[in-house]
PDB file of N, CA and C in Angstrom:
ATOM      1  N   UNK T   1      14.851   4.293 -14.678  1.00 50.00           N
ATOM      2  CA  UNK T   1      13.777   4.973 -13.963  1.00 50.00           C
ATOM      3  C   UNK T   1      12.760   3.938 -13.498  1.00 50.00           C
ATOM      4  N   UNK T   2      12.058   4.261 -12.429  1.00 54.00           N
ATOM      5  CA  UNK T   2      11.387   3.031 -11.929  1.00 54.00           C
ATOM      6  C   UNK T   2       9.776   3.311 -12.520  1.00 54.00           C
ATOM      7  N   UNK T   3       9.047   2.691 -12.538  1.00 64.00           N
ATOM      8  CA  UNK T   3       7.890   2.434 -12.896  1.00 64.00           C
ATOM      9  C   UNK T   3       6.546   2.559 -12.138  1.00 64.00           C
ATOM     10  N   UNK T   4       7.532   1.871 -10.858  1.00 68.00           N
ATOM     11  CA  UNK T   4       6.274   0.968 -10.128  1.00 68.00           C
ATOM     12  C   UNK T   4       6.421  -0.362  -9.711  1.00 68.00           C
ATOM     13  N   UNK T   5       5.503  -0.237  -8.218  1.00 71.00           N
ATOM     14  CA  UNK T   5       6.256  -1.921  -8.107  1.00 71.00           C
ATOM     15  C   UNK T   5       4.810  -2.935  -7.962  1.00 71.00           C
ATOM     16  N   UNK T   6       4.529  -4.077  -7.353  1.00 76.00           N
ATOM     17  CA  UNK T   6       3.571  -3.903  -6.778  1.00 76.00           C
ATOM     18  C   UNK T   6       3.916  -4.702  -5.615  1.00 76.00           C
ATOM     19  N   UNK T   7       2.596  -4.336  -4.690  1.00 77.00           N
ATOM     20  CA  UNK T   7       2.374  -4.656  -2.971  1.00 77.00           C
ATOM     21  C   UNK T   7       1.437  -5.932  -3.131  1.00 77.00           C
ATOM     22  N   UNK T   8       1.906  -6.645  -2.385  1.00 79.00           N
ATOM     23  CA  UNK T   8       0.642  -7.596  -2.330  1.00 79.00           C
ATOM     24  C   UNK T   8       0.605  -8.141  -0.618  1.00 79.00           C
ATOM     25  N   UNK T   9      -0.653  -8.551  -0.107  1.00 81.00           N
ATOM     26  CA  UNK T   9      -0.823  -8.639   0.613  1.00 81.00           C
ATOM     27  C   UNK T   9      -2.356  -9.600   0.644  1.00 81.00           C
ATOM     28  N   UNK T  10      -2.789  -9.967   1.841  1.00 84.00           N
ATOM     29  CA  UNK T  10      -3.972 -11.034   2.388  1.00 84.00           C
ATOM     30  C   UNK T  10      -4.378 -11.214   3.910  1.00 84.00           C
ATOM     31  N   UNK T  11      -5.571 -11.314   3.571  1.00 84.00           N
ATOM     32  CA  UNK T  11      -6.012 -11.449   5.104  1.00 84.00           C
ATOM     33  C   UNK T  11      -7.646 -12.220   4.460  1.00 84.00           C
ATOM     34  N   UNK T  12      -7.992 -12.224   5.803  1.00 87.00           N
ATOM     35  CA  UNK T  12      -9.406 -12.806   5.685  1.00 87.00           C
ATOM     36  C   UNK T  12     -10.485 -11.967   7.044  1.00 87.00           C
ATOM     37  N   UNK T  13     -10.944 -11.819   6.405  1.00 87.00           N
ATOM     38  CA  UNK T  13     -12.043 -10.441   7.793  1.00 87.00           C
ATOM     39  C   UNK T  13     -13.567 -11.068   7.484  1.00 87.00           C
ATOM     40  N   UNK T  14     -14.017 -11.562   8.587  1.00 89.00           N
ATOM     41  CA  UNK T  14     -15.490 -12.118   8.979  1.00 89.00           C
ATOM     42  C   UNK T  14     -16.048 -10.751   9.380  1.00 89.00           C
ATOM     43  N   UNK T  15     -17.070 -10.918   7.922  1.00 89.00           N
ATOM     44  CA  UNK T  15     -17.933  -9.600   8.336  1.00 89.00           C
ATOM     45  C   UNK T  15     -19.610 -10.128   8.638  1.00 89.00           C
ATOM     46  N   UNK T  16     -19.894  -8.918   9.193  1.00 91.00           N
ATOM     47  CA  UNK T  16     -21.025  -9.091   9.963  1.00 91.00           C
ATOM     48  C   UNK T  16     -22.367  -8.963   9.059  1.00 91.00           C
ATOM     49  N   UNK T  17     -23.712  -9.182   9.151  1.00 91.00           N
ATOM     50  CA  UNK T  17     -24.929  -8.839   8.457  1.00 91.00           C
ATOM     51  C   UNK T  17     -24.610  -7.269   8.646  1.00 91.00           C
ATOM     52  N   UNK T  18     -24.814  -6.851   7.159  1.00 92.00           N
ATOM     53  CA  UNK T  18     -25.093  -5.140   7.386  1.00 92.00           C
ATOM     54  C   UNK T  18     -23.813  -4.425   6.766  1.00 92.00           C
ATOM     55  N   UNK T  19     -23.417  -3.543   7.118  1.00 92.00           N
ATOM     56  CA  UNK T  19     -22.653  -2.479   6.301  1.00 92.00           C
ATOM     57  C   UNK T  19     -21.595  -2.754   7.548  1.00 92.00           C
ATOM     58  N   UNK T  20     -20.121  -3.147   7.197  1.00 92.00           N
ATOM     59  CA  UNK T  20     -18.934  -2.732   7.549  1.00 92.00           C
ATOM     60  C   UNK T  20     -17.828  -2.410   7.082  1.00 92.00           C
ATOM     61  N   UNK T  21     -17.281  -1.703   7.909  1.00 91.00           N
ATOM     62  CA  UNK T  21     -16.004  -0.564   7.557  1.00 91.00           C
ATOM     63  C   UNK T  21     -14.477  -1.661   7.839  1.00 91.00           C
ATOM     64  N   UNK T  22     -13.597  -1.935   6.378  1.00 89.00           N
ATOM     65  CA  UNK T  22     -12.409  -2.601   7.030  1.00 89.00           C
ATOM     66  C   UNK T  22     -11.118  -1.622   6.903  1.00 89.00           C
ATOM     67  N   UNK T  23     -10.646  -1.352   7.700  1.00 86.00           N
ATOM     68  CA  UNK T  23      -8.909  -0.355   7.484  1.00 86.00           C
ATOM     69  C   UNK T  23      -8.317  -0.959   6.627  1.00 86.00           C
ATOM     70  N   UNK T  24      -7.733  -0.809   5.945  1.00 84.00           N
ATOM     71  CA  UNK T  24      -6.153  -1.364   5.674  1.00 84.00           C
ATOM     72  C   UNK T  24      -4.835  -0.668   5.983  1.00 84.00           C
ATOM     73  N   UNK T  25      -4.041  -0.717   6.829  1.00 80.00           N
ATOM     74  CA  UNK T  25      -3.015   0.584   6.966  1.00 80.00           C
ATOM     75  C   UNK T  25      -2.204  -0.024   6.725  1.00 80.00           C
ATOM     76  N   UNK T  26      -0.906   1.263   7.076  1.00 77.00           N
ATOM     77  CA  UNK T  26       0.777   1.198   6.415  1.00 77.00           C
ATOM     78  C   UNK T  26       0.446   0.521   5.344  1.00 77.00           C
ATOM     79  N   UNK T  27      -0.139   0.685   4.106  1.00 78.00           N
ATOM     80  CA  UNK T  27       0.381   1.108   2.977  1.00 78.00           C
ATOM     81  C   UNK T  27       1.189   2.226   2.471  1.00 78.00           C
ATOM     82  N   UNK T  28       1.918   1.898   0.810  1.00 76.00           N
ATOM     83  CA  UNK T  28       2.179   3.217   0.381  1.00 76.00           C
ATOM     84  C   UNK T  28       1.642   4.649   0.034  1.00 76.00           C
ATOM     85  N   UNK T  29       1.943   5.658   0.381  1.00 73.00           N
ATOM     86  CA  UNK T  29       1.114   6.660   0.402  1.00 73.00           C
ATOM     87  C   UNK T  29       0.720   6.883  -1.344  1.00 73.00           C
ATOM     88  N   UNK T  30       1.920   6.115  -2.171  1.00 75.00           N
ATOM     89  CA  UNK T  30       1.457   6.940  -3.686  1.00 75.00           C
ATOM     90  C   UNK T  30       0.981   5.615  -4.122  1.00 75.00           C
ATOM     91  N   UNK T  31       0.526   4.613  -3.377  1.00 78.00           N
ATOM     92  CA  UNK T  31      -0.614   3.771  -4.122  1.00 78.00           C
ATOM     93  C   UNK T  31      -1.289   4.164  -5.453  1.00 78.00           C
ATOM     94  N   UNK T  32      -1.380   3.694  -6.373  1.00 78.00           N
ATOM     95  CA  UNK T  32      -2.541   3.803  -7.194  1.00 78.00           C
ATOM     96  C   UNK T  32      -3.934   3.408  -7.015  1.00 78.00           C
ATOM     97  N   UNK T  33      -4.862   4.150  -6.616  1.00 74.00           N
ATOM     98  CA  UNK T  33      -6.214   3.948  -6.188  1.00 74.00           C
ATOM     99  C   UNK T  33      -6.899   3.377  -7.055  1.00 74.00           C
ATOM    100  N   UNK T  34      -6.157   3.566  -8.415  1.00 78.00           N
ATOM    101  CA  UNK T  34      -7.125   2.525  -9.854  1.00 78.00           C
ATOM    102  C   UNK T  34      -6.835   1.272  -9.316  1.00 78.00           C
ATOM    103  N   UNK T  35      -5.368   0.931  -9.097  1.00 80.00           N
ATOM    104  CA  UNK T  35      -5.465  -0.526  -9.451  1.00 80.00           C
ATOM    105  C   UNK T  35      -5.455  -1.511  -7.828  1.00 80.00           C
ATOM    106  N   UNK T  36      -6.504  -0.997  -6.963  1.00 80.00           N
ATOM    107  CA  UNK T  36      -6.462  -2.277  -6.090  1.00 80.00           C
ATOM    108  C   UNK T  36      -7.699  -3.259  -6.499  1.00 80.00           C
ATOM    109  N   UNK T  37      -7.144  -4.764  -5.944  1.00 82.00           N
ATOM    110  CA  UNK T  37      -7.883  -5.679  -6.361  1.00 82.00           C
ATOM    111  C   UNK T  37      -7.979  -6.002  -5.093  1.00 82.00           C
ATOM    112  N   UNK T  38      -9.238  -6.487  -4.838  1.00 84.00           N
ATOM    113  CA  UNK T  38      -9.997  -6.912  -3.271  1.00 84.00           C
ATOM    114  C   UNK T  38     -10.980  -7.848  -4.201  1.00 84.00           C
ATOM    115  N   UNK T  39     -10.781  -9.554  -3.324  1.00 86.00           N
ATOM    116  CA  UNK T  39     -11.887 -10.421  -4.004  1.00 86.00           C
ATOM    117  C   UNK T  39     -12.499 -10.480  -2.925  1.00 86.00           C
ATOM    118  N   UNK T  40     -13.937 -10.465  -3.203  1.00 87.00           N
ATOM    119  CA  UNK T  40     -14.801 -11.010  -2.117  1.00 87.00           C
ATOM    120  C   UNK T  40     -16.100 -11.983  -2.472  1.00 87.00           C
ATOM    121  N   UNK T  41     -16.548 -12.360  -1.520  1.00 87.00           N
ATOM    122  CA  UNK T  41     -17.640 -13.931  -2.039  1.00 87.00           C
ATOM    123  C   UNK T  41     -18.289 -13.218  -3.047  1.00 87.00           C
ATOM    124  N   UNK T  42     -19.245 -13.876  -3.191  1.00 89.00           N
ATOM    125  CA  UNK T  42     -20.542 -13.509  -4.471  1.00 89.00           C
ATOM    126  C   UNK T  42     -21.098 -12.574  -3.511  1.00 89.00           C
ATOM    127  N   UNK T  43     -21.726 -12.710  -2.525  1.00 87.00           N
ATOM    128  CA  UNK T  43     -23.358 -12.647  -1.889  1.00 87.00           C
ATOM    129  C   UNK T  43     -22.732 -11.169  -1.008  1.00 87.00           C
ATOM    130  N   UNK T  44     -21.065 -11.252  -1.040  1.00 89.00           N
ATOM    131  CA  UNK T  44     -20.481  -9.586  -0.830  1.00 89.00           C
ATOM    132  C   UNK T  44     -20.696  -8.094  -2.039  1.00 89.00           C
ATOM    133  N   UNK T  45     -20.829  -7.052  -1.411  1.00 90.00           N
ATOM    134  CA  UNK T  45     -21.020  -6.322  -2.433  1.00 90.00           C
ATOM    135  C   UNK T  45     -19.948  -4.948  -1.449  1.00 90.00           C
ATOM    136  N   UNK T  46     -19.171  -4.309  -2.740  1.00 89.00           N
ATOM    137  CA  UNK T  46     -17.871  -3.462  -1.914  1.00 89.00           C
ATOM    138  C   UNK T  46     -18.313  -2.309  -2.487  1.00 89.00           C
ATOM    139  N   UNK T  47     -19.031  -1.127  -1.398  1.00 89.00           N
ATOM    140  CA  UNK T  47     -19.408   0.084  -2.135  1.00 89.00           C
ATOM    141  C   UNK T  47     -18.613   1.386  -2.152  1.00 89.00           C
ATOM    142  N   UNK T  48     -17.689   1.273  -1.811  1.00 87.00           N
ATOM    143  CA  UNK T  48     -16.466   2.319  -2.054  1.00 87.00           C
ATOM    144  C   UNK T  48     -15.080   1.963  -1.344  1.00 87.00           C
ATOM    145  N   UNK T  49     -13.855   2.857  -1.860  1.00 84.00           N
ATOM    146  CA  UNK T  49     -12.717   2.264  -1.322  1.00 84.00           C
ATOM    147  C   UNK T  49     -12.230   3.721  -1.032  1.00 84.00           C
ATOM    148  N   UNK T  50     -11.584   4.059  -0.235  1.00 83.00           N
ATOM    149  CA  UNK T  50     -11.735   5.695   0.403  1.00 83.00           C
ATOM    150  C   UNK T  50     -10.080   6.140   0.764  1.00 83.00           C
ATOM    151  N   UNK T  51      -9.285   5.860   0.343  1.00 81.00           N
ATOM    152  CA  UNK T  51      -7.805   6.249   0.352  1.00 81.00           C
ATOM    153  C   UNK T  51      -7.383   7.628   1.163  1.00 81.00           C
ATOM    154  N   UNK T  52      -7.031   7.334   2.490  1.00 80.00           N
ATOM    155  CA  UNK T  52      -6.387   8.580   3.081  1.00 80.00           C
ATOM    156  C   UNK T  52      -5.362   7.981   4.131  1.00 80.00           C
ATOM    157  N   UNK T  53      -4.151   9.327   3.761  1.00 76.00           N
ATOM    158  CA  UNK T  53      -2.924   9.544   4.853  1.00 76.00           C
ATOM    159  C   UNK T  53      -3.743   9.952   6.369  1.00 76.00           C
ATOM    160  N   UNK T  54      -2.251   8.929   6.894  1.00 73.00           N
ATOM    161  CA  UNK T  54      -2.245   9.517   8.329  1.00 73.00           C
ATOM    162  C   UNK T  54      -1.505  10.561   8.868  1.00 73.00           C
ATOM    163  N   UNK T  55      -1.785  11.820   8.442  1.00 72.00           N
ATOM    164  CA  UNK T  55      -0.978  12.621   8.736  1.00 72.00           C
ATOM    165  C   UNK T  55      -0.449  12.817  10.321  1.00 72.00           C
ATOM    166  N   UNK T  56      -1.028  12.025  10.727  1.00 71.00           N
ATOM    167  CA  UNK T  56      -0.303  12.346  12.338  1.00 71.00           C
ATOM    168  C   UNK T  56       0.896  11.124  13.102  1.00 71.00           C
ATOM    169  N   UNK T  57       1.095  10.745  11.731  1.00 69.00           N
ATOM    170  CA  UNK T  57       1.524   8.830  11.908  1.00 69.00           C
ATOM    171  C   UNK T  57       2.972   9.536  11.417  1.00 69.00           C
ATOM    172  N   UNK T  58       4.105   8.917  12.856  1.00 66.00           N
ATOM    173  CA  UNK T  58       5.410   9.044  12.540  1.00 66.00           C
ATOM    174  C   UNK T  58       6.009   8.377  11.416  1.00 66.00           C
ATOM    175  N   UNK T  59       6.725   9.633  10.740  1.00 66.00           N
ATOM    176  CA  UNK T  59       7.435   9.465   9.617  1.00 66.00           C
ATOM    177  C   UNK T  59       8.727   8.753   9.151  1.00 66.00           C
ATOM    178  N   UNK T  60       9.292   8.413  10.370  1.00 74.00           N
ATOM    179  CA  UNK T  60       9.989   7.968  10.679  1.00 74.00           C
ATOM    180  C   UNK T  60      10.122   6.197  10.369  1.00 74.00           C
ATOM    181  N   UNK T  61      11.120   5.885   9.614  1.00 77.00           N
ATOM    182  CA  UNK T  61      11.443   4.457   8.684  1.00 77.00           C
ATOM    183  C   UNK T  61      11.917   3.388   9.691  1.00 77.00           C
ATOM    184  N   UNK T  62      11.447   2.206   9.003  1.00 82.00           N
ATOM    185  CA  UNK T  62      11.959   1.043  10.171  1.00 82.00           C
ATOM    186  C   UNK T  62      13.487   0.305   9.032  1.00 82.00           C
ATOM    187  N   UNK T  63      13.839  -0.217  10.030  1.00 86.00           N
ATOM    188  CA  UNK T  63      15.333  -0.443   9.427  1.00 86.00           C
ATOM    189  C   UNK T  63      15.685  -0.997   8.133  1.00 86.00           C
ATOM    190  N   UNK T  64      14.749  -2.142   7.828  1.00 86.00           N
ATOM    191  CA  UNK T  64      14.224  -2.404   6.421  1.00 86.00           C
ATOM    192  C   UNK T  64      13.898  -1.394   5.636  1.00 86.00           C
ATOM    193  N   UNK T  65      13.298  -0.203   5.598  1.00 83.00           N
ATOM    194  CA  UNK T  65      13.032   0.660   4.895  1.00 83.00           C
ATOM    195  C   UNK T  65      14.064   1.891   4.330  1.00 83.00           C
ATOM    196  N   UNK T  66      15.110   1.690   5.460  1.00 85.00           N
ATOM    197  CA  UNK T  66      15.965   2.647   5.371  1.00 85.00           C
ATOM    198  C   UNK T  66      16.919   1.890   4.830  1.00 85.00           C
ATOM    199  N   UNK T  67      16.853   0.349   4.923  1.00 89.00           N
ATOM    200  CA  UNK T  67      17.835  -0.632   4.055  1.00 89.00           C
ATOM    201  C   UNK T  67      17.910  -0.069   2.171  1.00 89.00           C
ATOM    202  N   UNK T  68      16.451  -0.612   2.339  1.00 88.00           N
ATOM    203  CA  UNK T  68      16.129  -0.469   0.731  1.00 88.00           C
ATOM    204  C   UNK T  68      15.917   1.025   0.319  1.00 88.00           C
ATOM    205  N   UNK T  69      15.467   2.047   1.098  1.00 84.00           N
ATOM    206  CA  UNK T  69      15.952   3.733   0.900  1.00 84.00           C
ATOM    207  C   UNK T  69      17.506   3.751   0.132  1.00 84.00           C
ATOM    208  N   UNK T  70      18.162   3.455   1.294  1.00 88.00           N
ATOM    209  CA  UNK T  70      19.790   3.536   0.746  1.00 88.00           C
ATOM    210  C   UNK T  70      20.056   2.883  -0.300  1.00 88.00           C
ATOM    211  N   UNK T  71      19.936   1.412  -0.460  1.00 89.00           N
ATOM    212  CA  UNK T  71      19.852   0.960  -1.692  1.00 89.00           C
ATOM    213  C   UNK T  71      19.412   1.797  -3.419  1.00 89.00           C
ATOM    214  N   UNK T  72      17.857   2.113  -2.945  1.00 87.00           N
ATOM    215  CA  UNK T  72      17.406   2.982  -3.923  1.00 87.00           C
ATOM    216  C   UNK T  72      18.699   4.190  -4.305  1.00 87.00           C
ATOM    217  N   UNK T  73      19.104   4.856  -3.261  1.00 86.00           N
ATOM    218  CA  UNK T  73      19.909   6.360  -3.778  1.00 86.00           C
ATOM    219  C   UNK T  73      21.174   5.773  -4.298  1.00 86.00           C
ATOM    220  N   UNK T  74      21.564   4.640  -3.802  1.00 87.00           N
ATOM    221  CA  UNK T  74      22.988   4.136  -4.379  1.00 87.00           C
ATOM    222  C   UNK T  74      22.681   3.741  -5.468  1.00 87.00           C
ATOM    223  N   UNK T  75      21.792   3.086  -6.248  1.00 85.00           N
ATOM    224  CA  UNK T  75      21.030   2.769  -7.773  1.00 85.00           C
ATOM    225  C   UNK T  75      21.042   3.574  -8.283  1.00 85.00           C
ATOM    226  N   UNK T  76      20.135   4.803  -8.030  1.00 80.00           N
ATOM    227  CA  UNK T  76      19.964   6.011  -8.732  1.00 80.00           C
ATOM    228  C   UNK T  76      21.361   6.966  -8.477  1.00 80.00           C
ATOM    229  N   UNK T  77      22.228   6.743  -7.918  1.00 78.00           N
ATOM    230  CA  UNK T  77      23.970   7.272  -7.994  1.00 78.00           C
ATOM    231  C   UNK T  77      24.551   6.700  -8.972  1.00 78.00           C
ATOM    232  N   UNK T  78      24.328   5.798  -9.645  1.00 71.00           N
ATOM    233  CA  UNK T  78      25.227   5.345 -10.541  1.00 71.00           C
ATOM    234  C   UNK T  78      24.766   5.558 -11.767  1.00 71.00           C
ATOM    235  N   UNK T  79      26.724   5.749 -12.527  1.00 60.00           N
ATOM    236  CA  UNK T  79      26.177   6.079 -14.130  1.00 60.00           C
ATOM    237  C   UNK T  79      25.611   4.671 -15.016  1.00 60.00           C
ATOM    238  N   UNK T  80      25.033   4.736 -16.304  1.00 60.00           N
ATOM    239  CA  UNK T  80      24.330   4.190 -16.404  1.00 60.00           C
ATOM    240  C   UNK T  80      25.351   3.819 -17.766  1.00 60.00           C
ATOM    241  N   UNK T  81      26.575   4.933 -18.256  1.00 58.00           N
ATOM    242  CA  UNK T  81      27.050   4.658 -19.500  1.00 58.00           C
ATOM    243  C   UNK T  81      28.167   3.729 -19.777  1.00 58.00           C
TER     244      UNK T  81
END
């Protein structure tokens, strides 16, 4: 049974004096909202992290995804004894 995996990812975003808003998209939808880690300088301060689907965003898998989809059901097809 699987657990969990994790995502990792990086960027660097020059923010402005004042309050700004950064996206992050195409993530996984069943993320765990406890455990993201975002470092930022000292003199940054991060006042909420706001997790929502795009429900209007095609559902539809890119070929890599449907690689490792199939993969997954052929794993979980097999006996284990």
């Amino acid at each position: 049974m699987f657990a969990g995996a994790k995502v990792f990812g990086s960027t660097n975003v020059m923010l402005q004096k004042g309050r700004n808003t950064v996206k992050i998209i195409n993530l996984p939808n069943d993320l765990d909202e406890n455990t993201y880690k975002i470092n930022l300088e000292r003199s940054t301060t991060l006042l909420s992290i706001t997790p929502q689907s795009n429900y209007l965003k095609n559902d539809e898998l890119t070929d890599g995804e449907k690689k490792l989809d199939d993969e997954e059901k052929n794993f979980r097809g097999r006996s284990i004894y």
